[in-house]
PDB file of C-alpha atoms in Angstrom:
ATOM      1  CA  UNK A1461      29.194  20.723 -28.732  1.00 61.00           C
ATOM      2  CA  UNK A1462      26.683  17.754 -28.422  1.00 68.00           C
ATOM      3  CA  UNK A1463      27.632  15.184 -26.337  1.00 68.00           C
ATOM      4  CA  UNK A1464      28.429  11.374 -27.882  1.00 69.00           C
ATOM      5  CA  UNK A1465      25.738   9.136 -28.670  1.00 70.00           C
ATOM      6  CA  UNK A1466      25.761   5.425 -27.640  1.00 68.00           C
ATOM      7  CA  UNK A1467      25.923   2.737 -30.133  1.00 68.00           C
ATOM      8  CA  UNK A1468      24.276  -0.122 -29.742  1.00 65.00           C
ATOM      9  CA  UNK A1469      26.192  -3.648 -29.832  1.00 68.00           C
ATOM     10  CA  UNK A1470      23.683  -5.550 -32.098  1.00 64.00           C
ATOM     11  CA  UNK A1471      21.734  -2.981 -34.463  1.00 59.00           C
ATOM     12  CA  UNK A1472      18.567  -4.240 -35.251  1.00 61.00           C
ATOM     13  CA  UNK A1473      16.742  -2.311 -38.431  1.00 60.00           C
ATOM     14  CA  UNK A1474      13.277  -1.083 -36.659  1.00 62.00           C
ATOM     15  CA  UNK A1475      10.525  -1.685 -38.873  1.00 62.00           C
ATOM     16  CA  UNK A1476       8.239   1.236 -40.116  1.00 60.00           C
ATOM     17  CA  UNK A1477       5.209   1.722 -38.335  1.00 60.00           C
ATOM     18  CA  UNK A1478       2.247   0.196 -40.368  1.00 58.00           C
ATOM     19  CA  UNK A1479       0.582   1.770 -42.841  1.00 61.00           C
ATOM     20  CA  UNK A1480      -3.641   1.984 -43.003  1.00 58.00           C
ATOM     21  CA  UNK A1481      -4.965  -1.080 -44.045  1.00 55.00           C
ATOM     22  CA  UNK A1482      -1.694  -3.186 -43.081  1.00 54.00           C
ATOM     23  CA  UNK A1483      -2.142  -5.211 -39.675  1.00 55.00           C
ATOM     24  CA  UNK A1484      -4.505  -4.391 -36.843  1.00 60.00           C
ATOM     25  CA  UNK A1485      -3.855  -1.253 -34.138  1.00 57.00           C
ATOM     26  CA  UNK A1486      -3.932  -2.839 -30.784  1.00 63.00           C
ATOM     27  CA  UNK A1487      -4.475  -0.702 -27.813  1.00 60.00           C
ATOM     28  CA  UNK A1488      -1.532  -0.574 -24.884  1.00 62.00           C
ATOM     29  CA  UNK A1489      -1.753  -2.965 -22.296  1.00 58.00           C
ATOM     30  CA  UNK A1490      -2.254  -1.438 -18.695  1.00 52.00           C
ATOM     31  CA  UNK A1491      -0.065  -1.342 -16.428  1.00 55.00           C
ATOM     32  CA  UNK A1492      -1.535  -0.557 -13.291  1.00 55.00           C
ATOM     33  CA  UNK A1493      -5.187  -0.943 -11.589  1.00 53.00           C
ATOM     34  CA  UNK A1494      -6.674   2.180 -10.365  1.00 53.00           C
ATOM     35  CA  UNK A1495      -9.982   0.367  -8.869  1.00 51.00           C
ATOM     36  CA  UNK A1496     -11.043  -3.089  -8.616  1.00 51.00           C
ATOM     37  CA  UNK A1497     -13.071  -4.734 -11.510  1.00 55.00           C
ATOM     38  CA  UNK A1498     -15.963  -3.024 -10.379  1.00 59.00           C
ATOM     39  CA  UNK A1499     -14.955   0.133  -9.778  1.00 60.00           C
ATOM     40  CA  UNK A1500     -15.255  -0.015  -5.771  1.00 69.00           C
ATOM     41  CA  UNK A1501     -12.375   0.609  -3.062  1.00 72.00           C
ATOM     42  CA  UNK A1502     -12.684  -0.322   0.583  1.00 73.00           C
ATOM     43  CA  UNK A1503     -13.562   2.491   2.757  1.00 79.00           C
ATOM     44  CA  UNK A1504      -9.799   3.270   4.549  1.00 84.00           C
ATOM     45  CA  UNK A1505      -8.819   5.835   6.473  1.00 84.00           C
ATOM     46  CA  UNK A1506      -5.202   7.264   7.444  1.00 87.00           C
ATOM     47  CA  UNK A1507      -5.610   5.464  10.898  1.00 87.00           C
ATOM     48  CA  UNK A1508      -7.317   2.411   9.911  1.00 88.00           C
ATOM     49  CA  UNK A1509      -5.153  -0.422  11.079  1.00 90.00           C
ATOM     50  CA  UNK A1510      -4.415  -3.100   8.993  1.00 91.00           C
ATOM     51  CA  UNK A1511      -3.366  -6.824  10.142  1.00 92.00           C
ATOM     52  CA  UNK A1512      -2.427  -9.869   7.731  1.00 90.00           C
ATOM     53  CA  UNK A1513      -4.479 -12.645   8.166  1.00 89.00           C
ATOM     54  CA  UNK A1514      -1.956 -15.290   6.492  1.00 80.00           C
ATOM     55  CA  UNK A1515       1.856 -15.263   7.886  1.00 78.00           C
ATOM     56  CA  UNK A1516       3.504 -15.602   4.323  1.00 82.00           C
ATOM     57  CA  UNK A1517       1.983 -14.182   1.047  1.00 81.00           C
ATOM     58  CA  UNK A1518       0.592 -16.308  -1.581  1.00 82.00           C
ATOM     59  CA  UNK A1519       2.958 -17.118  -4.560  1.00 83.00           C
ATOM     60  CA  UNK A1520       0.384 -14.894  -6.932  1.00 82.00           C
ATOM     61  CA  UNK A1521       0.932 -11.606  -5.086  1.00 82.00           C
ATOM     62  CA  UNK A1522       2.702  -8.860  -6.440  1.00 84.00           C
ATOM     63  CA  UNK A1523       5.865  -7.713  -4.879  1.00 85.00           C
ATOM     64  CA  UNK A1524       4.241  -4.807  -3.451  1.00 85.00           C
ATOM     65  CA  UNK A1525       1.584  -6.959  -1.801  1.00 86.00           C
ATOM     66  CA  UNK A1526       4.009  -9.345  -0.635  1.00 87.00           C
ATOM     67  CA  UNK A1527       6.244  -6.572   0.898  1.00 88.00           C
ATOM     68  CA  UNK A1528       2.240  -5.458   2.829  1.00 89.00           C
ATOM     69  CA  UNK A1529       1.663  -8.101   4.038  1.00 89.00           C
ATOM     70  CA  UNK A1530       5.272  -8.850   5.396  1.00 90.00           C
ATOM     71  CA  UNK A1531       4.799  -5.665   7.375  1.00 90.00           C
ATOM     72  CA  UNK A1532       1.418  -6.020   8.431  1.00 89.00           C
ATOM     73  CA  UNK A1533       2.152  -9.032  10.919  1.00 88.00           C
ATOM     74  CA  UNK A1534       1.200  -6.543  13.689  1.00 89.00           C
ATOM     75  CA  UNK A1535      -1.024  -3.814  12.877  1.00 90.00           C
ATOM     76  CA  UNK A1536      -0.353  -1.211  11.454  1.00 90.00           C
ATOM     77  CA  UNK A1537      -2.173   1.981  10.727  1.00 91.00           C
ATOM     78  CA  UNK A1538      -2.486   2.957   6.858  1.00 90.00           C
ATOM     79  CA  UNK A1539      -0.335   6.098   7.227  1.00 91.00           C
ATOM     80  CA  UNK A1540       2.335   3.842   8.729  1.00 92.00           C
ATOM     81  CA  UNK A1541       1.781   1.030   5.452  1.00 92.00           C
ATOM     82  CA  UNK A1542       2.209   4.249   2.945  1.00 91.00           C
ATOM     83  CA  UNK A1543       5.712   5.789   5.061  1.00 91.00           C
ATOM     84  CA  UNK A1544       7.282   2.309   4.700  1.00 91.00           C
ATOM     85  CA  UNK A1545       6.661   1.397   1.211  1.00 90.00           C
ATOM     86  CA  UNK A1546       7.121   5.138  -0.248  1.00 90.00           C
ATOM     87  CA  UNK A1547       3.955   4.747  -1.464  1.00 88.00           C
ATOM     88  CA  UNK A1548       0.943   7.491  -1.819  1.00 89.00           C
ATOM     89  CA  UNK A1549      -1.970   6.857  -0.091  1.00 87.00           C
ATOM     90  CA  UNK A1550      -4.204   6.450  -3.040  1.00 83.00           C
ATOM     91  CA  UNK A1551      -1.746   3.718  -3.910  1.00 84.00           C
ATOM     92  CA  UNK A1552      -2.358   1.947  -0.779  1.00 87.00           C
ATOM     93  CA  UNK A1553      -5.856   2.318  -0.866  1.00 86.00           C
ATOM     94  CA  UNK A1554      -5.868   0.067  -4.521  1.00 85.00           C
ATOM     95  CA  UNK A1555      -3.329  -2.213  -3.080  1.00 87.00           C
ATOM     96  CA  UNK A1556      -5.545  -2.452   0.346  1.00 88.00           C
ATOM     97  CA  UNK A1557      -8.993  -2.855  -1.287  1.00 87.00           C
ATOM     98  CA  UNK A1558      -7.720  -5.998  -3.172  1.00 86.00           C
ATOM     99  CA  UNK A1559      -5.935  -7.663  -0.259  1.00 88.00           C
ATOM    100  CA  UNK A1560      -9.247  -6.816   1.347  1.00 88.00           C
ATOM    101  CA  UNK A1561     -10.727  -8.526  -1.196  1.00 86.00           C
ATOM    102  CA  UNK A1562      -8.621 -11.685  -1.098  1.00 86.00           C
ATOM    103  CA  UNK A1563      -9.407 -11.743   2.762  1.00 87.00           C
ATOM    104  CA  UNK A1564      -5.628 -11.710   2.929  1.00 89.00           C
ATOM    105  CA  UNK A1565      -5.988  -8.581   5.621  1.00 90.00           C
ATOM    106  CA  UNK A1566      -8.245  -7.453   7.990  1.00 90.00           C
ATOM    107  CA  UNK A1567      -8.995  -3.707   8.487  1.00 90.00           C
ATOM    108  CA  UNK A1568     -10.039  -2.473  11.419  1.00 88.00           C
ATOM    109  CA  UNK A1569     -11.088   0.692  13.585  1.00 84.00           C
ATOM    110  CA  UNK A1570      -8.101   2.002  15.687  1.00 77.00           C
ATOM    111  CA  UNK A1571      -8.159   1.692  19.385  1.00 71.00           C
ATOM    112  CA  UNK A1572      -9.730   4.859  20.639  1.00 70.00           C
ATOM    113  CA  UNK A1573      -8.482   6.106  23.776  1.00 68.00           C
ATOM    114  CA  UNK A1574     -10.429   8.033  26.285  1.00 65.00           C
ATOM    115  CA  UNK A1575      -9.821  12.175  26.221  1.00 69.00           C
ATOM    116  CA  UNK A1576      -9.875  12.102  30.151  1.00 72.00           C
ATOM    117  CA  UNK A1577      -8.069   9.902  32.556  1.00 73.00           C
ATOM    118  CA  UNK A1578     -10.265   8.664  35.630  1.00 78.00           C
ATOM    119  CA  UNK A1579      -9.611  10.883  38.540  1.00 85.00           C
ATOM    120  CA  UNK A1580     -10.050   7.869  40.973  1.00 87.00           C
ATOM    121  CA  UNK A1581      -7.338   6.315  39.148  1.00 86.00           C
ATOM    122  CA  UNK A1582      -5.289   9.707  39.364  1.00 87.00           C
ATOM    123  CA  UNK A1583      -5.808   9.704  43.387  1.00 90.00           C
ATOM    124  CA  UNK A1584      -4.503   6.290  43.122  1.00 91.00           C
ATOM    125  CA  UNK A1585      -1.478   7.084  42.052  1.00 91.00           C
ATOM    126  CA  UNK A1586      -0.888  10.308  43.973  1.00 91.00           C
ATOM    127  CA  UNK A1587      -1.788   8.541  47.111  1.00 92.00           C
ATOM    128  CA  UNK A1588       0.751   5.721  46.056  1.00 90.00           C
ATOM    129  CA  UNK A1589       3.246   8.734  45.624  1.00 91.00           C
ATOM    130  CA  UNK A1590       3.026  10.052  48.950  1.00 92.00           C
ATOM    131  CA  UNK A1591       3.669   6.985  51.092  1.00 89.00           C
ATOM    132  CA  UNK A1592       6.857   6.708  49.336  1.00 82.00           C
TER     133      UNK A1592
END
């Protein structure tokens, strides 16, 4: 048993494809950018934090660009960018390098913190402890 097919409300008759020599064959349109115009993408990183430099988005961005930089009003780290907008990170990197581009964000090296904690500062605190 096959299931019903939908009719639709207003049938329009398609028109057959054309024929060689009839009209021109266009190529599709993109729709989507993989790399900037010259083929280059910003150097990013999983933990590169990103920070808008502008508080609202410019009329001309896309909505994913807009939603970016909505969320990048305190930095956030790449990883963090491609979680919220259920994006992949390859994504991100496109939609990074041309906000980069546009000086619309600033990337930056995350704050590195140091492996060991100062043992003067350690004593500190123990000492602190013990006169409780």
């Amino acid at each position: 048993m096959t299931p019903p097919q939908r009719q639709r409300r207003d049938p329009t008759p398609e028109s057959p494809p054309p024929q060689e020599g009839e009209g021109t064959v266009r190529n599709p349109e993109r729709m989507y950018v993989v790399a900037g115009p010259d083929g280059e993408r910003a150097e990013l990183d999983l933990v590169t934090l990103i920070v808008a430099r502008a508080e609202d988005p410019p009329p001309s961005a896309s909505p994913e660009q807009a939603a970016l930089l909505r969320l990048c009003a305190a930095p956030l780290s790449v990883a963090e960018l491609s979680a919220y907008l259920h994006l992949p990170f390859s994504a991100m990197g496109v939609l990074l390098t041309e906000l980069l581009t546009a000086e619309l964000v600033q990337a930056r090296a995350p704050i590195v913190r140091q492996s060991r904690t100062d043992r003067s500062l350690l004593e500190a605190v123990m000492n602190g402890l013990q006169r409780l």
